[in-house]
C-alpha cells in the first residue's frame, strides 16, 4: 500500500509539474512607469476604447496574458498632450520550457523502464505477485500513464509570450501658453524644404506589418498626395501660435518684446494601413531676434500624427485631401508643441531680448565721397589691430578713423588696443573701443585721425558663388600686415543660425577682422574664422557686410 501511495503521489506530481509551470507565470502583474508625474493611466483592449483607468502613481495591473491582440495604454494629464501606446506580449514565458523538459524527461523514463517492467513479467495490475515488483518499475508504469494524461497540457497550453513586468511610458508633451511676462513670437517663414526627396507614402497590408516596419509598398508622390509637397502650412503655424497666446503679427511686433520664429518641413511621409492614415513630419525650428541679426536657438524634431480614418477607395479627391491635411496638421501641431515646451525655449522666452546695443543710440558715420575702388586702394584701408594677447586685422570705414573688426580680436582688452597703419610695425597708435556685439563677433574702434581711405560696404546680400574675391589682413605675424590673398566665393552658409560667406581664400588667425573684397575694392564681408579639420584646408568665413550696420547700430552716409 505504501508503494502504491508513493507511486500515485509521484505520478500526480509529474502530471502537475509537466503542465502547470507555464500557467504559474500568468498571475504576474505589469507595472506602468510614467516619465511624467501625476498622469492618469488607462487601458483598453481596442484602440477606440472604452478605456478603464488603472491608477496614477506607477500602478501594477494584472493583464490577461491569454489576450493575444495586445492592449492600448493611454496617458492623460491636464495641460499635456495625451498619448496612446500599443502594448504587445513581448516577454518569453520561460516556465513553458520547464514544462517541456519535464514532459520529455518523464517520457524518456517511461520509454526505457516500462518495456523492462513488462519483460520481467511483473505487472501487478494483471495479477503478478506485487512482491516481485520494484519501486522503480512501478514509478515507470505510472509515469507512462502520467505522460499520457499530460496531453491536455498540449491542448490547452500556457501562453508562450507574456506582457512585460515593467512598461516605461514616454514623457508627455506639455502644452505651454504664454505667460504675461514672456516674449511674443512673430512667424517669419514656414516653408517646405524637401529637396530631392518628395512626399513618401508607405502602404502596409496590416497594422502588424506596420509595426514590423518591413514589407510595405512605396508610392513616391502618389497623385492624391502630390498637393502636400507644396502645402502652405504657414497659416496653420500662425493659428497654433495664437492658440498658445505667443503669436503676434509682424506689423504689431516690437523689437524688445518679440522674437522671430521660423520653420522648415524637411521631410514628409505618410503611413497607410487597414483604411487608416498617419503623417510623420520632420521639422527644423529656429528662434532669432526680430531684426534677424542674432540667432538664438535651433532644433530639429520628428513628430507623428494619430491614426485617422482613411478609406481611400470610398473617398473622392477633396475628401482624401481633407484627411491628408488633417494628419499633416496634427503632426505639425505636435512638432510645434514639442519645440515650445523645450526648457531652452522657455528660458529664452522668459528673458529680455538679447540685444547687446539696445540702449545705445544709432551712430551716424560719414564716409565721404572718396573710397577704395580697387584692390590696391583697399590694401591701404586694412590695418593691424594689436592687443596684449596677440593681433588681428581691421577695416577702415570712415576717413576720420572708424574701424570695424571682430569682437574676438579685441576680447576684453578695452584699454590697450592699438593699430598699425603702415609697414612700420613699431608705430602703434592707440584706439578707443566704441561698441561691441559679441553675439555677432563684431566691434567698432575709433582712431583719432583724419584723411584715411575708407572701404565701401556692399549692400547687396545676393553675392555670386564662384566670383573672384580677395582677403586682406595680417596673417601669422605683424610683419605680414596688409597681405593680399586671392580666391573665390565658395558659397553662403549658416553656422549656429548666423549667415556667413564661405571662401577658399587662404586665411590665417591674424586675418580675423580683415577685409573680404571684390576686384572693385567693395567690402563684401569681415573675415571671422577658418575651418581646419584633418586634411580640410582653405575654407574661410566672413560676416556679410549687409548685416554690419544693423549689428553695430551705425549708419554710414556719404
Coordinates of C-alpha atoms in Angstrom, one line a residue:
X1 CA 0.0 0.0 0.0
X2 CA 2.9 2.4 0.8
X3 CA 4.4 1.7 -2.6
X4 CA 1.1 2.4 -4.3
X5 CA 0.6 5.6 -2.4
X6 CA 4.1 6.8 -3.2
X7 CA 3.6 5.8 -6.8
X8 CA 0.3 7.6 -7.2
X9 CA 1.8 10.7 -5.5
X10 CA 4.8 10.7 -7.8
X11 CA 2.5 10.2 -10.9
X12 CA 0.3 13.1 -9.8
X13 CA 3.3 15.3 -9.2
X14 CA 4.7 14.6 -12.6
X15 CA 1.3 15.3 -14.2
X16 CA 1.0 18.6 -12.4
X17 CA 4.6 19.8 -13.0
X18 CA 4.6 18.8 -16.6
X19 CA 1.6 21.0 -17.3
X20 CA 1.2 23.8 -14.8
X21 CA 4.6 25.5 -14.6
X22 CA 3.8 27.8 -17.6
X23 CA 0.5 28.7 -16.1
X24 CA 2.2 29.9 -12.9
X25 CA 3.5 32.9 -14.9
X26 CA 0.1 34.2 -16.0
X27 CA -0.5 35.5 -12.5
X28 CA 2.3 38.1 -12.7
X29 CA 1.4 41.8 -12.8
X30 CA 2.6 44.6 -15.1
X31 CA 3.8 47.9 -13.7
X32 CA 3.4 51.1 -15.7
X33 CA 6.0 53.7 -15.1
X34 CA 5.3 57.2 -16.5
X35 CA 8.1 59.7 -17.2
X36 CA 5.6 62.5 -16.4
X37 CA 4.4 62.8 -12.8
X38 CA 0.7 62.8 -12.0
X39 CA -0.6 61.2 -15.2
X40 CA -3.7 59.1 -15.3
X41 CA -3.1 55.7 -16.9
X42 CA -6.0 54.0 -18.7
X43 CA -6.0 50.7 -20.7
X44 CA -8.3 49.1 -23.3
X45 CA -8.3 46.1 -25.5
X46 CA -9.2 48.2 -28.5
X47 CA -7.8 51.5 -29.8
X48 CA -11.3 53.1 -29.8
X49 CA -11.9 52.1 -26.2
X50 CA -13.6 52.1 -23.8
X51 CA -10.6 52.9 -21.6
X52 CA -10.5 51.9 -18.0
X53 CA -8.4 53.9 -15.5
X54 CA -5.9 51.7 -13.6
X55 CA -4.2 54.3 -11.4
X56 CA -1.7 57.2 -11.5
X57 CA 1.4 56.6 -9.4
X58 CA 3.1 53.8 -11.3
X59 CA 0.3 51.3 -10.9
X60 CA 0.6 47.5 -11.1
X61 CA -2.1 45.8 -13.2
X62 CA -2.8 42.1 -13.8
X63 CA -3.3 41.8 -17.6
X64 CA -4.8 38.8 -19.4
X65 CA -1.8 37.1 -20.8
X66 CA -4.0 34.9 -23.0
X67 CA -5.2 38.1 -24.9
X68 CA -3.0 37.9 -28.0
X69 CA -4.1 41.2 -29.7
X70 CA -2.5 43.4 -27.1
X71 CA -3.7 46.4 -25.1
X72 CA -3.8 50.1 -25.7
X73 CA -2.4 52.3 -22.9
X74 CA -3.3 55.9 -22.7
X75 CA -1.7 58.6 -20.6
X76 CA -3.6 61.8 -19.6
X77 CA -2.8 64.8 -17.6
X78 CA -4.3 68.3 -17.7
X79 CA -2.1 70.7 -19.6
X80 CA -0.4 68.0 -21.6
X81 CA -0.9 66.3 -24.9
X82 CA -2.3 62.8 -24.2
X83 CA -0.6 59.8 -25.7
X84 CA -1.8 56.4 -26.7
X85 CA 0.6 53.5 -27.0
X86 CA 0.1 49.9 -28.0
X87 CA 1.4 47.2 -25.7
X88 CA 2.2 43.7 -27.1
X89 CA 3.2 40.4 -25.4
X90 CA 6.9 40.7 -25.7
X91 CA 8.3 38.6 -22.8
X92 CA 9.0 34.9 -23.3
X93 CA 7.3 32.6 -20.8
X94 CA 10.4 30.8 -19.6
X95 CA 8.4 28.3 -17.5
X96 CA 6.9 26.8 -20.6
X97 CA 10.4 25.4 -21.4
X98 CA 10.4 23.8 -18.0
X99 CA 7.1 22.1 -18.8
X100 CA 8.5 20.8 -22.0
X101 CA 11.7 19.5 -20.2
X102 CA 9.6 17.7 -17.6
X103 CA 7.3 16.1 -20.2
X104 CA 10.3 14.9 -22.2
X105 CA 12.2 13.6 -19.2
X106 CA 9.2 11.7 -17.9
X107 CA 8.5 10.3 -21.3
X108 CA 12.1 9.1 -21.6
X109 CA 12.0 7.4 -18.2
X110 CA 8.7 5.7 -19.2
X111 CA 10.0 4.6 -22.6
X112 CA 13.1 3.0 -21.0
X113 CA 11.6 1.3 -17.9
X114 CA 8.1 0.3 -19.0
X115 CA 9.3 -2.3 -21.5
X116 CA 11.6 -3.7 -18.8
X117 CA 8.7 -3.8 -16.4
X118 CA 6.6 -5.9 -18.8
X119 CA 9.5 -8.1 -19.9
X120 CA 10.2 -9.3 -16.4
X121 CA 6.6 -10.4 -16.2
X122 CA 5.9 -8.3 -13.1
X123 CA 2.7 -6.5 -13.7
X124 CA 0.6 -6.2 -10.6
X125 CA -2.5 -4.8 -12.3
X126 CA -2.7 -8.0 -14.3
X127 CA -2.2 -10.4 -11.4
X128 CA 1.6 -10.7 -11.0
X129 CA 3.0 -11.0 -7.5
X130 CA 3.4 -7.5 -6.0
X131 CA 6.4 -8.7 -4.0
X132 CA 8.4 -9.1 -7.2
X133 CA 7.7 -5.5 -8.4
X134 CA 10.4 -2.9 -7.7
X135 CA 9.5 0.6 -6.9
X136 CA 11.3 1.9 -10.0
X137 CA 9.3 -0.3 -12.2
X138 CA 6.1 0.9 -10.6
X139 CA 7.1 4.5 -11.0
X140 CA 7.9 3.9 -14.6
X141 CA 4.5 2.4 -15.3
X142 CA 2.6 5.3 -13.6
X143 CA 4.9 7.8 -15.4
X144 CA 3.7 6.4 -18.6
X145 CA 0.1 7.0 -17.5
X146 CA 1.1 10.5 -16.4
X147 CA 2.7 11.4 -19.7
X148 CA -0.5 10.1 -21.5
X149 CA -2.7 12.2 -19.2
X150 CA -0.4 15.2 -19.8
X151 CA -1.7 15.5 -23.3
X152 CA -4.3 18.0 -22.1
X153 CA -1.5 20.4 -21.5
X154 CA -0.8 20.4 -25.2
X155 CA -4.5 21.0 -26.0
X156 CA -4.7 23.9 -23.5
X157 CA -1.1 25.3 -23.5
X158 CA 0.1 28.2 -21.3
X159 CA 0.9 31.4 -23.3
X160 CA 4.4 31.4 -24.9
X161 CA 4.5 35.2 -24.7
X162 CA 3.7 37.4 -21.7
X163 CA 3.1 41.1 -21.2
X164 CA 6.3 42.7 -19.7
X165 CA 6.8 43.2 -16.0
X166 CA 7.6 46.9 -16.5
X167 CA 6.4 49.3 -19.1
X168 CA 8.2 52.7 -19.2
X169 CA 5.8 55.2 -20.8
X170 CA 7.3 58.2 -22.6
X171 CA 7.2 61.7 -21.3
X172 CA 4.1 63.7 -22.3
X173 CA 4.4 66.9 -24.2
X174 CA 3.5 69.9 -22.1
X175 CA 1.0 72.3 -23.7
X176 CA 2.6 75.7 -22.9
X177 CA 0.9 79.0 -23.2
X178 CA 2.4 82.4 -22.9
X179 CA 3.0 83.9 -19.5
X180 CA 2.3 87.6 -19.2
X181 CA 6.0 88.3 -18.6
X182 CA 7.2 86.2 -21.6
X183 CA 8.2 87.4 -25.0
X184 CA 5.9 87.1 -28.0
X185 CA 6.7 85.3 -31.3
X186 CA 6.3 86.6 -34.8
X187 CA 6.3 84.0 -37.6
X188 CA 8.8 84.7 -40.3
X189 CA 8.9 81.8 -42.8
X190 CA 7.4 78.3 -42.7
X191 CA 8.3 76.5 -45.9
X192 CA 8.6 73.0 -47.4
X193 CA 12.3 72.2 -48.0
X194 CA 12.0 68.6 -49.2
X195 CA 15.0 68.8 -51.5
X196 CA 15.2 65.9 -53.9
X197 CA 13.0 63.7 -51.7
X198 CA 9.3 64.1 -52.3
X199 CA 6.4 63.2 -50.1
X200 CA 6.7 59.5 -49.3
X201 CA 3.7 57.2 -49.0
X202 CA 4.1 53.7 -47.4
X203 CA 1.3 51.2 -47.9
X204 CA 1.1 48.4 -45.3
X205 CA -1.3 45.5 -45.7
X206 CA -1.9 45.4 -41.9
X207 CA -1.0 47.1 -38.7
X208 CA 1.1 44.1 -37.8
X209 CA 3.2 44.8 -40.9
X210 CA 3.5 48.5 -40.0
X211 CA 4.8 47.6 -36.5
X212 CA 7.5 45.4 -38.0
X213 CA 8.5 48.2 -40.4
X214 CA 9.1 45.8 -43.3
X215 CA 7.4 44.6 -46.4
X216 CA 5.5 47.8 -47.3
X217 CA 4.9 49.2 -50.8
X218 CA 6.2 52.7 -51.5
X219 CA 4.4 55.3 -53.5
X220 CA 6.6 58.3 -54.2
X221 CA 4.4 61.3 -54.8
X222 CA 1.1 59.4 -55.3
X223 CA -1.4 61.5 -57.2
X224 CA -3.7 62.2 -54.3
X225 CA -0.7 63.2 -52.1
X226 CA 1.1 65.4 -54.5
X227 CA -0.6 68.6 -53.3
X228 CA 1.1 68.1 -49.9
X229 CA 4.5 68.8 -51.4
X230 CA 3.6 72.4 -51.9
X231 CA 1.2 72.7 -48.9
X232 CA 1.1 76.1 -47.3
X233 CA 1.3 75.4 -43.6
X234 CA 2.2 78.9 -42.6
X235 CA -1.4 79.8 -41.7
X236 CA -1.7 76.7 -39.6
X237 CA 1.5 77.6 -37.7
X238 CA 0.2 81.1 -37.1
X239 CA -3.1 79.7 -35.8
X240 CA -1.2 77.4 -33.4
X241 CA 1.0 80.3 -32.1
X242 CA -2.1 82.4 -31.5
X243 CA -3.8 79.4 -29.8
X244 CA -0.7 79.3 -27.4
X245 CA -1.0 83.1 -27.0
X246 CA 2.5 83.6 -28.3
X247 CA 1.6 84.7 -31.8
X248 CA 1.8 88.3 -32.9
X249 CA 1.5 89.7 -36.4
X250 CA 4.7 91.2 -37.8
X251 CA 3.1 94.7 -38.0
X252 CA 2.5 94.6 -34.3
X253 CA 5.8 93.1 -33.3
X254 CA 8.1 95.2 -31.1
X255 CA 11.9 94.7 -31.2
X256 CA 12.4 94.4 -27.5
X257 CA 9.3 92.3 -26.8
X258 CA 9.2 89.9 -29.7
X259 CA 11.3 87.2 -31.2
X260 CA 11.1 85.8 -34.7
X261 CA 10.3 82.1 -35.2
X262 CA 10.9 80.2 -38.4
X263 CA 10.3 76.6 -39.5
X264 CA 11.1 74.3 -42.4
X265 CA 9.5 71.0 -43.2
X266 CA 12.4 68.8 -44.2
X267 CA 10.6 65.5 -44.8
X268 CA 7.0 64.3 -45.0
X269 CA 5.9 60.7 -45.1
X270 CA 2.5 59.0 -44.8
X271 CA 1.8 55.5 -43.5
X272 CA -1.4 53.8 -44.6
X273 CA -2.7 50.5 -43.1
X274 CA -6.2 49.0 -42.6
X275 CA -8.0 52.0 -44.0
X276 CA -6.2 54.4 -41.6
X277 CA -3.6 57.1 -42.2
X278 CA -0.9 58.8 -40.2
X279 CA 1.6 61.5 -41.1
X280 CA 5.3 61.8 -40.0
X281 CA 6.9 65.2 -40.3
X282 CA 10.5 66.2 -39.7
X283 CA 10.7 69.9 -39.0
X284 CA 13.6 72.3 -38.3
X285 CA 12.6 75.2 -36.0
X286 CA 14.6 78.3 -35.1
X287 CA 14.3 81.4 -33.0
X288 CA 16.2 84.7 -33.6
X289 CA 15.9 88.3 -32.8
X290 CA 13.2 90.2 -34.7
X291 CA 15.8 92.1 -36.8
X292 CA 17.1 88.7 -38.0
X293 CA 20.6 89.7 -36.8
X294 CA 21.1 87.4 -33.8
X295 CA 20.3 83.7 -34.0
X296 CA 19.2 82.3 -30.6
X297 CA 18.4 78.6 -30.9
X298 CA 17.6 75.9 -33.5
X299 CA 16.1 72.4 -33.1
X300 CA 15.1 69.5 -35.4
X301 CA 12.2 67.2 -34.4
X302 CA 10.3 64.3 -35.9
X303 CA 6.6 64.1 -34.9
X304 CA 3.8 61.9 -35.9
X305 CA 0.0 62.3 -36.0
X306 CA -2.6 59.9 -34.6
X307 CA -4.1 57.3 -37.0
X308 CA -7.1 58.8 -38.8
X309 CA -9.8 57.0 -40.8
X310 CA -8.9 56.9 -44.5
X311 CA -10.8 54.6 -46.7
X312 CA -9.1 55.7 -49.9
X313 CA -11.4 53.9 -52.3
X314 CA -14.6 55.3 -50.9
X315 CA -13.5 59.0 -50.7
X316 CA -13.4 61.5 -53.5
X317 CA -10.3 63.7 -54.2
X318 CA -11.5 66.6 -52.0
X319 CA -12.3 64.2 -49.1
X320 CA -9.0 62.5 -49.4
X321 CA -7.1 65.8 -49.3
X322 CA -9.1 66.8 -46.3
X323 CA -8.0 63.7 -44.3
X324 CA -4.4 64.2 -45.5
X325 CA -4.4 67.8 -44.4
X326 CA -5.8 66.7 -41.0
X327 CA -3.0 64.2 -40.5
X328 CA -0.3 66.8 -41.6
X329 CA -1.8 69.5 -39.3
X330 CA -1.8 67.0 -36.3
X331 CA 1.9 66.2 -36.9
X332 CA 2.7 69.9 -37.2
X333 CA 0.8 70.7 -34.0
X334 CA 2.8 68.1 -32.1
X335 CA 6.1 69.4 -33.6
X336 CA 5.5 73.0 -32.6
X337 CA 4.2 72.0 -29.1
X338 CA 7.4 70.0 -28.6
X339 CA 9.6 72.9 -29.6
X340 CA 7.8 75.5 -27.4
X341 CA 7.9 73.1 -24.4
X342 CA 11.7 72.8 -24.6
X343 CA 13.4 74.2 -21.4
X344 CA 15.8 76.2 -23.6
X345 CA 13.0 77.9 -25.5
X346 CA 11.0 78.6 -22.3
X347 CA 14.2 80.1 -20.8
X348 CA 14.8 82.3 -23.9
X349 CA 11.2 83.5 -23.9
X350 CA 11.4 84.3 -20.2
X351 CA 14.4 86.6 -20.5
X352 CA 14.7 90.1 -22.1
X353 CA 15.5 90.1 -25.8
X354 CA 19.3 89.8 -26.1
X355 CA 20.1 93.0 -27.9
X356 CA 23.6 93.9 -27.0
X357 CA 23.3 97.6 -28.1
X358 CA 19.6 98.0 -27.3
X359 CA 20.2 101.1 -25.2
X360 CA 22.9 102.6 -27.4
X361 CA 22.0 105.4 -29.8
X362 CA 22.5 104.8 -33.5
X363 CA 25.7 106.4 -34.7
X364 CA 25.8 108.3 -38.0
X365 CA 29.2 108.0 -39.6
X366 CA 30.3 110.0 -42.6
X367 CA 32.2 108.0 -45.2
X368 CA 32.9 110.9 -47.6
X369 CA 32.9 110.6 -51.4
X370 CA 36.4 109.1 -51.8
X371 CA 36.5 105.4 -51.1
X372 CA 38.6 102.4 -52.3
X373 CA 37.9 101.5 -55.9
X374 CA 40.4 98.7 -56.4
X375 CA 42.4 96.0 -54.6
X376 CA 45.4 98.3 -54.4
X377 CA 43.3 101.0 -52.8
X378 CA 41.7 98.6 -50.4
X379 CA 45.1 97.5 -49.1
X380 CA 45.6 100.9 -47.6
X381 CA 42.2 100.6 -45.9
X382 CA 43.1 97.5 -43.8
X383 CA 45.0 97.8 -40.5
X384 CA 46.6 95.5 -38.0
X385 CA 44.9 95.5 -34.6
X386 CA 47.2 94.7 -31.7
X387 CA 46.3 93.9 -28.1
X388 CA 48.2 92.4 -25.1
X389 CA 47.5 88.8 -26.2
X390 CA 48.1 89.0 -29.9
X391 CA 46.9 90.6 -33.1
X392 CA 44.2 90.6 -35.8
X393 CA 43.1 92.9 -38.6
X394 CA 40.6 95.8 -39.0
X395 CA 38.7 97.6 -41.8
X396 CA 38.6 101.4 -42.1
X397 CA 35.1 102.6 -42.9
X398 CA 35.4 106.4 -42.4
X399 CA 38.2 108.9 -43.2
X400 CA 38.2 110.0 -39.6
X401 CA 39.2 106.6 -38.2
X402 CA 36.3 104.4 -37.5
X403 CA 37.4 100.8 -37.9
X404 CA 35.4 97.5 -37.9
X405 CA 36.9 94.3 -36.6
X406 CA 36.0 91.1 -34.8
X407 CA 34.9 91.1 -31.2
X408 CA 37.2 88.2 -30.5
X409 CA 40.2 90.3 -31.8
X410 CA 39.5 92.9 -29.1
X411 CA 38.4 90.4 -26.5
X412 CA 38.2 92.1 -23.1
X413 CA 41.2 94.4 -23.6
X414 CA 39.3 97.6 -23.9
X415 CA 42.2 99.8 -22.9
X416 CA 45.4 98.5 -24.5
X417 CA 44.2 98.3 -28.1
X418 CA 46.5 99.7 -30.8
X419 CA 46.6 99.7 -34.6
X420 CA 49.4 99.6 -37.1
X421 CA 48.7 101.6 -40.3
X422 CA 51.9 101.2 -42.2
X423 CA 54.8 98.8 -42.7
X424 CA 56.5 100.3 -39.7
X425 CA 55.3 97.8 -37.1
X426 CA 56.8 99.8 -34.2
X427 CA 54.5 102.7 -34.9
X428 CA 51.4 101.6 -32.9
X429 CA 48.6 104.1 -32.4
X430 CA 46.2 103.7 -29.5
X431 CA 42.5 103.4 -30.4
X432 CA 39.3 103.5 -28.5
X433 CA 36.6 100.7 -28.3
X434 CA 33.3 102.4 -29.2
X435 CA 31.0 99.4 -29.1
X436 CA 30.9 95.6 -29.4
X437 CA 28.4 92.9 -30.4
X438 CA 29.9 89.7 -29.1
X439 CA 27.0 87.6 -30.3
X440 CA 27.8 88.5 -33.9
X441 CA 31.6 88.8 -33.3
X442 CA 31.8 92.5 -34.4
X443 CA 33.4 95.5 -32.7
X444 CA 33.8 99.2 -33.7
X445 CA 37.0 101.1 -32.9
X446 CA 37.9 104.8 -33.2
X447 CA 41.3 106.1 -34.2
X448 CA 41.9 109.8 -33.6
X449 CA 43.0 110.9 -37.1
X450 CA 41.8 112.1 -40.5
X451 CA 42.5 111.6 -44.2
X452 CA 42.2 107.8 -44.2
X453 CA 40.9 105.8 -47.2
X454 CA 37.7 104.0 -46.2
X455 CA 36.1 100.8 -47.7
X456 CA 32.6 100.9 -49.1
X457 CA 30.3 98.3 -47.6
X458 CA 28.4 96.1 -50.0
X459 CA 24.6 96.5 -49.5
X460 CA 23.5 93.6 -51.7
X461 CA 23.1 90.3 -49.8
X462 CA 23.0 88.3 -53.1
X463 CA 26.6 87.6 -53.6
X464 CA 27.5 85.4 -56.6
X465 CA 29.1 82.0 -55.8
X466 CA 32.2 81.5 -57.9
X467 CA 33.1 85.2 -58.2
X468 CA 36.6 86.4 -57.5
X469 CA 37.4 87.8 -54.1
X470 CA 40.5 88.9 -52.2
X471 CA 41.3 88.7 -48.5
X472 CA 43.4 91.5 -46.9
X473 CA 44.8 91.2 -43.4
X474 CA 47.8 90.3 -41.2
X475 CA 48.4 86.6 -41.1
X476 CA 50.5 84.9 -38.5
X477 CA 52.8 87.9 -37.7
X478 CA 52.5 91.7 -37.5
X479 CA 55.4 92.0 -40.0
X480 CA 53.0 90.5 -42.7
X481 CA 50.5 93.3 -42.4
X482 CA 48.2 94.1 -45.4
X483 CA 48.8 90.7 -47.1
X484 CA 46.6 90.0 -50.1
X485 CA 45.4 86.5 -51.0
X486 CA 43.0 85.6 -53.8
X487 CA 40.2 83.1 -54.2
X488 CA 36.5 82.7 -55.0
X489 CA 33.2 82.8 -53.2
X490 CA 32.5 79.1 -52.4
X491 CA 29.0 79.6 -51.0
X492 CA 26.7 81.1 -48.5
X493 CA 26.4 79.2 -45.2
X494 CA 24.8 79.4 -41.8
X495 CA 26.6 78.5 -38.6
X496 CA 24.6 78.5 -35.4
X497 CA 22.0 80.3 -37.4
X498 CA 24.3 83.1 -38.4
X499 CA 24.9 83.9 -42.1
X500 CA 28.4 83.6 -43.3
X501 CA 30.2 83.9 -46.7
X502 CA 32.4 80.8 -47.4
X503 CA 35.6 81.3 -49.4
X504 CA 38.6 79.3 -50.4
X505 CA 40.9 82.3 -49.9
X506 CA 43.9 81.5 -47.8
X507 CA 43.1 82.7 -44.2
X508 CA 45.2 82.5 -41.1
X509 CA 44.3 83.5 -37.5
X510 CA 45.7 87.0 -37.9
X511 CA 43.3 87.7 -40.8
X512 CA 40.4 87.9 -38.3
X513 CA 38.7 91.3 -38.6
X514 CA 40.2 91.9 -42.1
X515 CA 38.5 92.6 -45.4
X516 CA 37.0 90.2 -48.0
X517 CA 36.6 92.4 -51.1
X518 CA 35.7 92.0 -54.7
X519 CA 38.0 93.2 -57.6
X520 CA 36.5 96.7 -57.3
X521 CA 37.5 97.1 -53.7
X522 CA 33.9 96.7 -52.4
X523 CA 33.8 95.2 -48.8
X524 CA 31.8 92.0 -49.1
X525 CA 32.4 90.9 -45.5
X526 CA 34.6 90.9 -42.5
X527 CA 36.8 87.8 -42.2
X528 CA 35.9 86.0 -39.0
X529 CA 37.1 82.4 -39.0
X530 CA 38.6 79.5 -40.8
X531 CA 37.9 75.7 -40.8
X532 CA 40.9 73.4 -40.2
X533 CA 39.9 69.8 -39.6
X534 CA 42.0 66.9 -40.7
X535 CA 43.0 67.3 -44.3
X536 CA 40.4 70.1 -44.9
X537 CA 42.1 73.4 -45.7
X538 CA 41.4 76.7 -47.5
X539 CA 37.9 77.1 -46.0
X540 CA 37.3 80.5 -44.6
X541 CA 34.3 82.5 -43.5
X542 CA 33.3 86.2 -43.4
X543 CA 30.4 88.1 -41.8
X544 CA 28.4 89.6 -44.7
X545 CA 28.5 93.4 -45.0
X546 CA 24.7 93.9 -45.2
X547 CA 24.3 93.0 -41.5
X548 CA 27.2 95.0 -40.1
X549 CA 25.4 98.4 -39.8
X550 CA 22.4 96.9 -38.0
X551 CA 24.6 94.7 -35.8
X552 CA 26.6 97.7 -34.6
X553 CA 23.8 100.2 -34.7
X554 CA 25.7 102.5 -37.1
X555 CA 24.6 104.4 -40.2
X556 CA 27.2 105.0 -42.9
X557 CA 26.4 108.1 -45.0
X558 CA 28.5 110.0 -47.6

